[in-house]
Every structure is written in C-alpha cells, then in structure tokens.
Amino acid sequence: MRRLIVLGTLLVALALAAWPAGADPLNPANPLQDGRPWQWSAITTRANPELLNHRAETDPARKAQLARIALTPRVRWFANCGSCNVDRVRQSVASYVADARRNHPDGVAQLAIFGLWPDGEVVNGRRPAMSWSMTRYQAWIRQIALGIGDARAIIVLEPDLAISANHGADGRTMPDPSPGTRMRMAAWAARYLATTLRNETLYLDAGSADWLYVDEAVRLLRASGVQYARGFALGATHYDSVAANVAFAAKVSQALGRVGISGKRAIIDTADNGTPFTWAQWNARWGDRFRSTGNEYYQFDNTPTCGSPTEQVCQTIGHRPSRTPLDAEAAKLGLGTDHPTLRRQARVYVDGYLWFGRGWRWMQQGGNDSRSPGRMVRMAAYTRFR
C-alpha cells in the first residue's frame, strides 16, 4: 500500500512538473493560451513614447536597451480627464486596435481602461471626489467598446481601483471620498463590456499582495463586478514579487469562491518588478528621503531605477509577457521546482504575465518626459530576465 502511495505521489509530481504543449490541465480554459499573436505597438505618436525614444536614439548600446521595452507587447492605457472629449476615445481605441492587428486579423489588443480618476488621484493633497456623472462615464465606456468592436482584446479594467478600498494609513490620511460611486461605475463597465464585446477577456484591478488584505480585495471585487470578468489583475502600480502575488491570487480566488463567485483567475504585471520590493521596503529605504525633500524622484510611483545587478529596492523590467506562469525563468520568479505549492497555485490561479505597469515613465504617467529614456535604459540594463 505504501508503495502505491509513493507511486501515486510521484505521478502527481510529474504531472505538475510538465504538461503537453497547449492548455494546462490545471487551467484548461486559460484564454491567454488561444495562440493568437501579441504584437508590440507600432504607433508613432505621443501615446507611444517608448517607440519614439527607441527610434530617436542613435547610440547602438542605448538603442538596444530601449528596444527591450519598446519592442515588447504591452498594455496601452486609455484614460479620461476633466477636459477629455468623450467622442474622441472611440477613434483612438480603434486606431490602436488596428495597430495591434496589423498583418494579423486575429491579433490581440491589450488595453487598460482608467476612467475613475478624471481629475487625478491626488489634488491639493487630497483624493478628489468623482467628478464625472455615471451618464458621462457610461458614454465613455460605450465609445471604447465601439472602438474595440469584434477584435480579440485583453482588458485591465480600472488600474488603481484598489484605492477605493481605503486601506491602511493611506486610506486614513487620504481616503477616497467616493468609493461606492467608483465601484458602482466599475461594476457597470464590467457588465457592459462583458455582455457587449464578443472577444474580450476582462480583469479587474485588485491591487497587489503588499497592498490589500484578502477580505478587502474580495469586498472590492464583489462590489466592482468581478462576477462579469475572467478575474482580476495584480501589481499594476506596485512592484511586489510574482511569487507573493501568486500566493495572493490563490487566496483571493478561493475567498471569492466561498462567497459564490468561483473560478476567477489572475494576471500579474511584470513590467517593472524585475527586482521586486514591497511598499514597506520602499518606505524603509526611500520614504524618509522623499518626505524630507519632497523630491518626486524618490516617490513610490517613481522609485529610482537600479544602478547595478545586485542593488535592491529599485526598479528593473521583469519577466517578459507570457501566456503561461511557468517557463524556463520560473526560478527567477521564486517559482522553481523547490516551491511545489507555489508552482501549483500559479498553474491553477494565474493565466499569465502581462506588462500593464509603466515604471519607466516619470510617475508612471502618460506621454513622454525627458527623463524617461534614461529610466528605460537603466531598467533594461540591469534586469535579470531575458
């Protein structure tokens, strides 16, 4: 009997270590593994400063480093603002979708929809109340859906939705004054996009392993319409490790299942956590310097880039976008064969890794900045990943 148990354990271990090409038997419905092409953006406008920086560079060594970001498939953010014209976003989205499908009619467009903070996330040292009406937000979302049309699309819905959980010290000092409104808006958007689009895969923001507690993430996701989505997105504006977010994804998915919302999966951002660190680690190294100087160079959203392969609590690009959570570089993510539980959690609860963070941009914001090319070069130069 003992021999049979050992043999059974060995067979299970072998099954978890490798599987045939194609769908993973532990996550057979993974939509990222549909085989459709992911392409880097060839748009040459201010909306794609990464490519503009790459093309403008004349130094071969710097150009090669810039290429590691500019020529990697990434998520394009579409954000509203107080002065934005709702009617303009449809054409902007349609142009990007056409770019994502160039030469490949079945190509995948990767979008982040960021519409809950039209006035910015901090105004005069406070979180601003939601200034858009539900009617205007709905009109904006409808125009985005028209721009996507029948294209295959992966959508990260409302990065930084986790702010509305009002968690921790930040939630006490700068609480969101309109959390219910924002969550209702996100829930409407999730339902509308899921029922209107035919080829979308939708993930709602759920913060990061070093941000929300599991119960907070579950309350946030339930109120924001996760039942209409494939699952949730982790790490959009944080830099915590992939391994920590894998464990967090498993806990959140299991907790959602206990309240009747089962089968939710995660995607994890790996654009800027090649040298991972938590908010607490940032605070220990850079917090006092930022607070004493007020210099945005040290601010969390703008954590300095690494200056060597061994420096810690600094930014580098991470694992390239991937349709599977385990590959030849899994050990660098803390998901090596010596971590069987994490490996199994990754296969069950994580669809893959996408680049929806933008740590090389000044303050992670849109547009270009004179300091962004240097940040791009340094983040690429000292990464541990291919």
Protein backbone atom coordinates (compact mmCIF):
# COMPACT_ATOMS: atom_id res chain seq x y z
CA MET A 1 0.00 0.00 0.00
CA ARG A 2 2.82 2.39 0.90
CA ARG A 3 4.47 1.63 -2.45
CA LEU A 4 1.25 2.56 -4.27
CA ILE A 5 1.00 5.85 -2.33
CA VAL A 6 4.61 6.73 -3.19
CA LEU A 7 4.00 5.83 -6.84
CA GLY A 8 0.83 7.94 -6.91
CA THR A 9 2.65 10.87 -5.35
CA LEU A 10 5.42 10.56 -7.94
CA LEU A 11 2.93 10.51 -10.81
CA VAL A 12 1.21 13.63 -9.46
CA ALA A 13 4.55 15.37 -9.08
CA LEU A 14 5.48 14.51 -12.66
CA ALA A 15 2.12 15.77 -13.89
CA LEU A 16 2.64 19.09 -12.11
CA ALA A 17 6.19 19.44 -13.41
CA ALA A 18 5.35 19.30 -17.10
CA TRP A 19 2.42 19.06 -19.46
CA PRO A 20 1.98 18.86 -23.23
CA ALA A 21 2.05 22.00 -25.35
CA GLY A 22 -1.24 23.89 -25.28
CA ALA A 23 -3.73 24.24 -22.47
CA ASP A 24 -2.59 23.43 -18.95
CA PRO A 25 -4.81 20.69 -17.47
CA LEU A 26 -4.96 22.66 -14.21
CA ASN A 27 -6.26 25.74 -16.07
CA PRO A 28 -7.70 24.35 -19.32
CA ALA A 29 -9.88 27.40 -20.05
CA ASN A 30 -7.00 29.88 -19.92
CA PRO A 31 -7.92 32.42 -22.63
CA LEU A 32 -4.35 33.73 -22.92
CA GLN A 33 -3.34 30.39 -24.45
CA ASP A 34 -5.53 30.79 -27.53
CA GLY A 35 -2.44 31.09 -29.75
CA ARG A 36 -3.33 34.47 -31.21
CA PRO A 37 -0.41 36.88 -31.73
CA TRP A 38 0.56 39.61 -29.28
CA GLN A 39 2.38 42.44 -31.04
CA TRP A 40 4.31 45.45 -29.85
CA SER A 41 2.78 48.79 -30.69
CA ALA A 42 4.00 50.41 -33.90
CA ILE A 43 2.08 53.65 -33.33
CA THR A 44 4.39 56.65 -33.74
CA THR A 45 2.53 59.25 -31.71
CA ARG A 46 2.98 60.71 -28.23
CA ALA A 47 0.77 57.88 -26.97
CA ASN A 48 3.70 55.52 -27.58
CA PRO A 49 6.75 57.33 -26.20
CA GLU A 50 8.62 54.05 -25.79
CA LEU A 51 8.85 53.58 -29.55
CA LEU A 52 9.60 57.26 -30.16
CA ASN A 53 12.51 57.08 -27.71
CA HIS A 54 13.82 53.92 -29.37
CA ARG A 55 13.66 55.33 -32.89
CA ALA A 56 15.24 58.64 -31.89
CA GLU A 57 18.24 57.01 -30.19
CA THR A 58 21.50 56.98 -32.18
CA ASP A 59 23.79 55.22 -29.71
CA PRO A 60 23.66 51.48 -30.58
CA ALA A 61 24.04 50.25 -27.00
CA ARG A 62 21.30 52.52 -25.65
CA LYS A 63 19.08 51.73 -28.62
CA ALA A 64 19.36 48.03 -27.86
CA GLN A 65 18.28 48.60 -24.25
CA LEU A 66 15.39 50.82 -25.32
CA ALA A 67 14.27 48.08 -27.70
CA ARG A 68 13.78 45.68 -24.80
CA ILE A 69 10.79 47.81 -23.74
CA ALA A 70 9.67 49.46 -26.98
CA LEU A 71 9.53 46.16 -28.90
CA THR A 72 7.75 44.17 -26.21
CA PRO A 73 3.95 43.69 -26.40
CA ARG A 74 2.45 45.94 -23.73
CA VAL A 75 -0.93 47.09 -22.48
CA ARG A 76 -1.98 50.51 -23.80
CA TRP A 77 -3.74 52.71 -21.25
CA PHE A 78 -6.82 54.74 -22.17
CA ALA A 79 -7.52 57.34 -19.52
CA ASN A 80 -10.12 60.05 -19.24
CA CYS A 81 -9.56 63.50 -17.84
CA GLY A 82 -11.58 66.53 -16.87
CA SER A 83 -11.23 68.14 -20.28
CA CYS A 84 -11.35 64.99 -22.44
CA ASN A 85 -13.85 64.71 -25.25
CA VAL A 86 -15.86 61.50 -24.86
CA ASP A 87 -16.35 61.32 -28.62
CA ARG A 88 -12.59 61.24 -29.28
CA VAL A 89 -11.83 58.00 -27.46
CA ARG A 90 -13.60 55.73 -29.97
CA GLN A 91 -11.23 56.66 -32.80
CA SER A 92 -8.22 56.49 -30.51
CA VAL A 93 -9.13 52.96 -29.42
CA ALA A 94 -9.96 51.89 -32.98
CA SER A 95 -6.56 53.12 -34.22
CA TYR A 96 -4.78 51.19 -31.51
CA VAL A 97 -6.80 48.03 -32.20
CA ALA A 98 -5.93 48.27 -35.90
CA ASP A 99 -2.26 48.62 -34.92
CA ALA A 100 -2.47 45.54 -32.67
CA ARG A 101 -3.97 43.55 -35.56
CA ARG A 102 -1.61 44.77 -38.29
CA ASN A 103 -0.86 41.86 -40.62
CA HIS A 104 -2.74 39.60 -38.18
CA PRO A 105 -6.56 39.90 -38.24
CA ASP A 106 -6.70 37.71 -35.13
CA GLY A 107 -4.08 39.73 -33.24
CA VAL A 108 -4.74 40.60 -29.60
CA ALA A 109 -5.24 44.19 -28.45
CA GLN A 110 -4.18 44.76 -24.83
CA LEU A 111 -5.92 47.69 -23.14
CA ALA A 112 -6.17 49.24 -19.70
CA ILE A 113 -9.26 51.36 -19.09
CA PHE A 114 -8.53 54.02 -16.48
CA GLY A 115 -11.54 56.24 -16.03
CA LEU A 116 -12.34 56.63 -12.34
CA TRP A 117 -9.90 59.49 -11.63
CA PRO A 118 -10.59 62.16 -14.28
CA ASP A 119 -9.05 64.88 -12.11
CA GLY A 120 -6.05 62.84 -10.97
CA GLU A 121 -5.65 60.65 -7.91
CA VAL A 122 -4.40 63.49 -5.69
CA VAL A 123 -5.50 67.13 -5.94
CA ASN A 124 -4.19 69.66 -3.42
CA GLY A 125 -3.05 66.85 -1.14
CA ARG A 126 -6.41 65.07 -1.11
CA ARG A 127 -8.23 62.39 -3.02
CA PRO A 128 -10.80 64.15 -5.22
CA ALA A 129 -14.42 63.09 -5.32
CA MET A 130 -15.57 61.52 -8.56
CA SER A 131 -16.43 64.46 -10.80
CA TRP A 132 -17.94 62.59 -13.73
CA SER A 133 -21.56 61.56 -13.67
CA MET A 134 -22.46 57.93 -14.22
CA THR A 135 -24.04 59.02 -17.50
CA ARG A 136 -20.81 60.53 -18.80
CA TYR A 137 -18.74 57.55 -17.65
CA GLN A 138 -21.16 55.17 -19.36
CA ALA A 139 -20.92 57.19 -22.57
CA TRP A 140 -17.11 56.97 -22.40
CA ILE A 141 -17.17 53.19 -21.86
CA ARG A 142 -19.63 52.74 -24.73
CA GLN A 143 -17.32 54.63 -27.07
CA ILE A 144 -14.38 52.44 -26.00
CA ALA A 145 -16.46 49.33 -26.73
CA LEU A 146 -17.30 50.65 -30.18
CA GLY A 147 -13.61 51.23 -30.82
CA ILE A 148 -12.80 47.63 -29.85
CA GLY A 149 -15.60 46.13 -31.90
CA ASP A 150 -15.15 42.43 -32.62
CA ALA A 151 -11.37 42.44 -32.05
CA ARG A 152 -9.75 40.00 -29.66
CA ALA A 153 -8.97 42.10 -26.59
CA ILE A 154 -7.48 41.64 -23.15
CA ILE A 155 -8.73 44.40 -20.85
CA VAL A 156 -7.38 45.52 -17.49
CA LEU A 157 -10.33 47.41 -16.02
CA GLU A 158 -9.60 50.40 -13.80
CA PRO A 159 -6.00 50.10 -12.59
CA ASP A 160 -5.79 51.57 -9.08
CA LEU A 161 -9.39 50.61 -8.34
CA ALA A 162 -7.80 49.34 -5.11
CA ILE A 163 -7.54 52.95 -3.90
CA SER A 164 -11.28 52.81 -3.26
CA ALA A 165 -10.76 50.07 -0.67
CA ASN A 166 -9.42 52.88 1.57
CA HIS A 167 -6.82 50.57 3.05
CA GLY A 168 -4.22 51.27 5.73
CA ALA A 169 -2.52 54.51 6.64
CA ASP A 170 -3.03 55.93 3.16
CA GLY A 171 -6.75 55.26 3.43
CA ARG A 172 -6.84 57.15 6.72
CA THR A 173 -4.82 60.15 5.59
CA MET A 174 -6.17 60.34 2.03
CA PRO A 175 -9.38 58.30 1.81
CA ASP A 176 -11.35 58.07 -1.40
CA PRO A 177 -14.42 60.25 -0.77
CA SER A 178 -16.41 58.44 -3.48
CA PRO A 179 -15.61 54.73 -3.11
CA GLY A 180 -19.18 53.50 -3.60
CA THR A 181 -19.65 55.62 -6.71
CA ARG A 182 -16.42 54.41 -8.25
CA MET A 183 -17.15 50.76 -7.52
CA ARG A 184 -20.65 51.08 -8.99
CA MET A 185 -19.13 52.62 -12.11
CA ALA A 186 -16.59 49.80 -12.40
CA ALA A 187 -19.35 47.20 -11.94
CA TRP A 188 -21.42 48.80 -14.68
CA ALA A 189 -18.41 48.87 -17.00
CA ALA A 190 -17.54 45.24 -16.28
CA ARG A 191 -21.06 44.07 -17.04
CA TYR A 192 -21.41 46.25 -20.14
CA LEU A 193 -18.09 45.20 -21.67
CA ALA A 194 -18.65 41.53 -20.86
CA THR A 195 -22.12 41.50 -22.44
CA THR A 196 -21.38 43.80 -25.39
CA LEU A 197 -18.00 42.63 -26.65
CA ARG A 198 -17.66 39.20 -28.23
CA ASN A 199 -13.93 38.53 -27.94
CA GLU A 200 -12.86 40.22 -24.73
CA THR A 201 -11.11 38.85 -21.64
CA LEU A 202 -11.61 41.14 -18.67
CA TYR A 203 -9.62 41.50 -15.44
CA LEU A 204 -10.46 43.99 -12.65
CA ASP A 205 -7.75 45.64 -10.62
CA ALA A 206 -7.24 44.10 -7.17
CA GLY A 207 -4.13 45.94 -6.03
CA SER A 208 -1.15 43.83 -5.06
CA ALA A 209 -0.09 41.33 -2.42
CA ASP A 210 1.57 44.13 -0.43
CA TRP A 211 -1.44 46.44 -0.66
CA LEU A 212 -4.84 44.96 0.26
CA TYR A 213 -5.79 42.23 2.69
CA VAL A 214 -7.66 39.32 1.14
CA ASP A 215 -11.01 40.29 2.66
CA GLU A 216 -10.59 43.87 1.41
CA ALA A 217 -9.81 42.65 -2.11
CA VAL A 218 -12.86 40.38 -2.07
CA ARG A 219 -15.20 43.17 -0.91
CA LEU A 220 -13.77 45.50 -3.55
CA LEU A 221 -14.07 42.96 -6.37
CA ARG A 222 -17.59 41.87 -5.42
CA ALA A 223 -18.80 45.47 -5.39
CA SER A 224 -16.99 46.22 -8.68
CA GLY A 225 -18.47 43.46 -10.82
CA VAL A 226 -15.86 40.70 -10.80
CA GLN A 227 -18.63 38.19 -11.47
CA TYR A 228 -18.72 39.52 -15.05
CA ALA A 229 -14.95 39.25 -15.55
CA ARG A 230 -12.48 36.46 -16.14
CA GLY A 231 -10.76 37.54 -12.95
CA PHE A 232 -8.51 40.20 -11.50
CA ALA A 233 -5.21 41.98 -12.16
CA LEU A 234 -2.37 42.33 -9.65
CA GLY A 235 0.67 44.60 -9.47
CA ALA A 236 -0.38 47.41 -11.83
CA THR A 237 1.27 50.20 -9.83
CA HIS A 238 3.22 48.17 -7.27
CA TYR A 239 6.44 46.17 -7.53
CA ASP A 240 5.90 43.17 -5.25
CA SER A 241 7.24 39.79 -6.30
CA VAL A 242 5.46 37.44 -8.66
CA ALA A 243 5.64 34.68 -6.05
CA ALA A 244 3.87 36.85 -3.46
CA ASN A 245 1.17 37.76 -5.97
CA VAL A 246 0.71 34.12 -6.98
CA ALA A 247 0.00 33.21 -3.35
CA PHE A 248 -2.28 36.25 -3.03
CA ALA A 249 -4.15 35.34 -6.22
CA ALA A 250 -4.84 31.85 -4.84
CA LYS A 251 -6.20 33.26 -1.58
CA VAL A 252 -8.39 35.85 -3.29
CA SER A 253 -9.78 33.34 -5.79
CA GLN A 254 -10.54 30.85 -3.03
CA ALA A 255 -12.19 33.54 -0.90
CA LEU A 256 -14.32 34.65 -3.84
CA GLY A 257 -15.36 31.04 -4.30
CA ARG A 258 -16.55 30.89 -0.70
CA VAL A 259 -18.97 33.76 -1.38
CA GLY A 260 -20.32 32.17 -4.55
CA ILE A 261 -18.02 33.70 -7.20
CA SER A 262 -15.88 30.77 -8.27
CA GLY A 263 -13.29 30.15 -10.92
CA LYS A 264 -11.68 33.60 -11.02
CA ARG A 265 -8.10 33.80 -12.29
CA ALA A 266 -5.41 36.46 -12.16
CA ILE A 267 -2.93 38.16 -14.41
CA ILE A 268 0.21 39.64 -12.86
CA ASP A 269 2.12 42.68 -14.07
CA THR A 270 5.82 42.05 -14.65
CA ALA A 271 6.76 45.27 -16.43
CA ASP A 272 8.70 46.78 -13.54
CA ASN A 273 9.20 44.22 -10.77
CA GLY A 274 12.32 42.51 -12.07
CA THR A 275 13.92 43.42 -8.73
CA PRO A 276 10.80 43.12 -6.56
CA PHE A 277 10.11 45.05 -3.38
CA THR A 278 7.13 45.87 -1.20
CA TRP A 279 5.78 49.25 -0.16
CA ALA A 280 7.22 48.65 3.34
CA GLN A 281 10.67 48.01 1.86
CA TRP A 282 10.38 51.16 -0.26
CA ASN A 283 9.40 53.12 2.83
CA ALA A 284 12.41 51.80 4.77
CA ARG A 285 14.86 52.83 2.05
CA TRP A 286 13.33 55.85 0.32
CA GLY A 287 10.38 57.04 2.43
CA ASP A 288 12.20 59.45 4.75
CA ARG A 289 14.19 60.89 1.87
CA PHE A 290 11.03 61.53 -0.13
CA ARG A 291 9.17 63.07 2.80
CA SER A 292 12.08 65.31 3.82
CA THR A 293 12.89 66.57 0.32
CA GLY A 294 9.55 66.35 -1.46
CA ASN A 295 11.55 65.23 -4.50
CA GLU A 296 9.35 63.08 -6.75
CA TYR A 297 12.46 61.19 -7.83
CA TYR A 298 12.12 59.15 -4.62
CA GLN A 299 8.32 58.84 -4.60
CA PHE A 300 6.88 55.31 -4.61
CA ASP A 301 5.40 55.65 -8.10
CA ASN A 302 8.80 56.84 -9.26
CA THR A 303 11.15 54.61 -7.26
CA PRO A 304 14.72 55.00 -8.57
CA THR A 305 15.98 52.50 -11.10
CA CYS A 306 18.67 50.00 -10.17
CA GLY A 307 22.27 51.03 -10.71
CA SER A 308 23.74 47.53 -10.68
CA PRO A 309 22.60 43.90 -10.97
CA THR A 310 22.81 43.47 -7.18
CA GLU A 311 21.11 46.64 -5.93
CA GLN A 312 17.80 46.15 -4.10
CA VAL A 313 14.59 48.19 -3.64
CA CYS A 314 14.86 49.69 -7.11
CA GLN A 315 13.21 49.18 -10.47
CA THR A 316 14.12 46.93 -13.39
CA ILE A 317 11.96 45.33 -16.03
CA GLY A 318 10.76 41.85 -15.14
CA HIS A 319 9.62 38.67 -16.83
CA ARG A 320 8.53 39.21 -20.42
CA PRO A 321 4.80 38.90 -21.17
CA SER A 322 3.88 35.25 -21.10
CA ARG A 323 0.84 33.07 -21.72
CA THR A 324 1.95 30.66 -19.01
CA PRO A 325 3.04 31.28 -15.41
CA LEU A 326 5.83 28.66 -15.54
CA ASP A 327 8.67 28.61 -18.02
CA ALA A 328 12.47 28.37 -18.12
CA GLU A 329 12.80 31.51 -15.97
CA ALA A 330 10.32 30.41 -13.30
CA ALA A 331 13.06 30.00 -10.69
CA LYS A 332 13.93 33.70 -11.01
CA LEU A 333 10.33 34.44 -10.01
CA GLY A 334 10.53 32.29 -6.88
CA LEU A 335 8.57 29.55 -8.67
CA GLY A 336 11.34 27.00 -9.07
CA THR A 337 10.91 23.28 -8.55
CA ASP A 338 11.80 23.74 -4.88
CA HIS A 339 8.47 25.57 -4.43
CA PRO A 340 5.88 22.97 -5.50
CA THR A 341 2.94 24.64 -3.74
CA LEU A 342 3.55 27.99 -5.41
CA ARG A 343 4.05 26.29 -8.76
CA ARG A 344 0.73 24.54 -8.47
CA GLN A 345 -1.01 27.76 -7.36
CA ALA A 346 0.48 29.56 -10.35
CA ARG A 347 -0.85 26.93 -12.73
CA VAL A 348 -4.31 26.86 -11.18
CA TYR A 349 -4.91 30.55 -10.40
CA VAL A 350 -2.75 32.59 -12.80
CA ASP A 351 -3.41 32.95 -16.52
CA GLY A 352 -0.10 34.63 -17.28
CA TYR A 353 2.05 37.74 -17.07
CA LEU A 354 1.36 40.98 -18.91
CA TRP A 355 3.11 44.34 -19.00
CA PHE A 356 0.48 46.78 -17.79
CA GLY A 357 2.77 48.75 -15.48
CA ARG A 358 4.81 51.67 -16.83
CA GLY A 359 7.56 52.16 -14.26
CA TRP A 360 9.98 53.61 -16.82
CA ARG A 361 7.69 56.61 -17.33
CA TRP A 362 8.01 59.53 -14.97
CA MET A 363 5.50 58.90 -12.16
CA GLN A 364 4.07 56.02 -14.28
CA GLN A 365 2.07 58.58 -16.23
CA GLY A 366 1.14 59.02 -19.87
CA GLY A 367 3.08 60.87 -22.51
CA ASN A 368 6.82 61.33 -22.69
CA ASP A 369 9.29 63.02 -20.39
CA SER A 370 12.93 63.95 -20.86
CA ARG A 371 13.88 61.59 -18.01
CA SER A 372 12.00 58.56 -19.34
CA PRO A 373 14.59 57.39 -21.91
CA GLY A 374 17.26 57.19 -19.19
CA ARG A 375 14.91 55.27 -16.91
CA MET A 376 14.12 52.87 -19.76
CA VAL A 377 17.80 52.22 -20.43
CA ARG A 378 18.66 51.59 -16.77
CA MET A 379 15.64 49.37 -16.13
CA ALA A 380 16.56 47.23 -19.13
CA ALA A 381 20.30 47.18 -18.49
CA TYR A 382 20.17 45.60 -15.04
CA THR A 383 17.26 43.19 -15.37
CA ARG A 384 17.76 39.52 -14.50
CA PHE A 385 15.38 38.44 -17.25
CA ARG A 386 15.88 37.78 -20.93
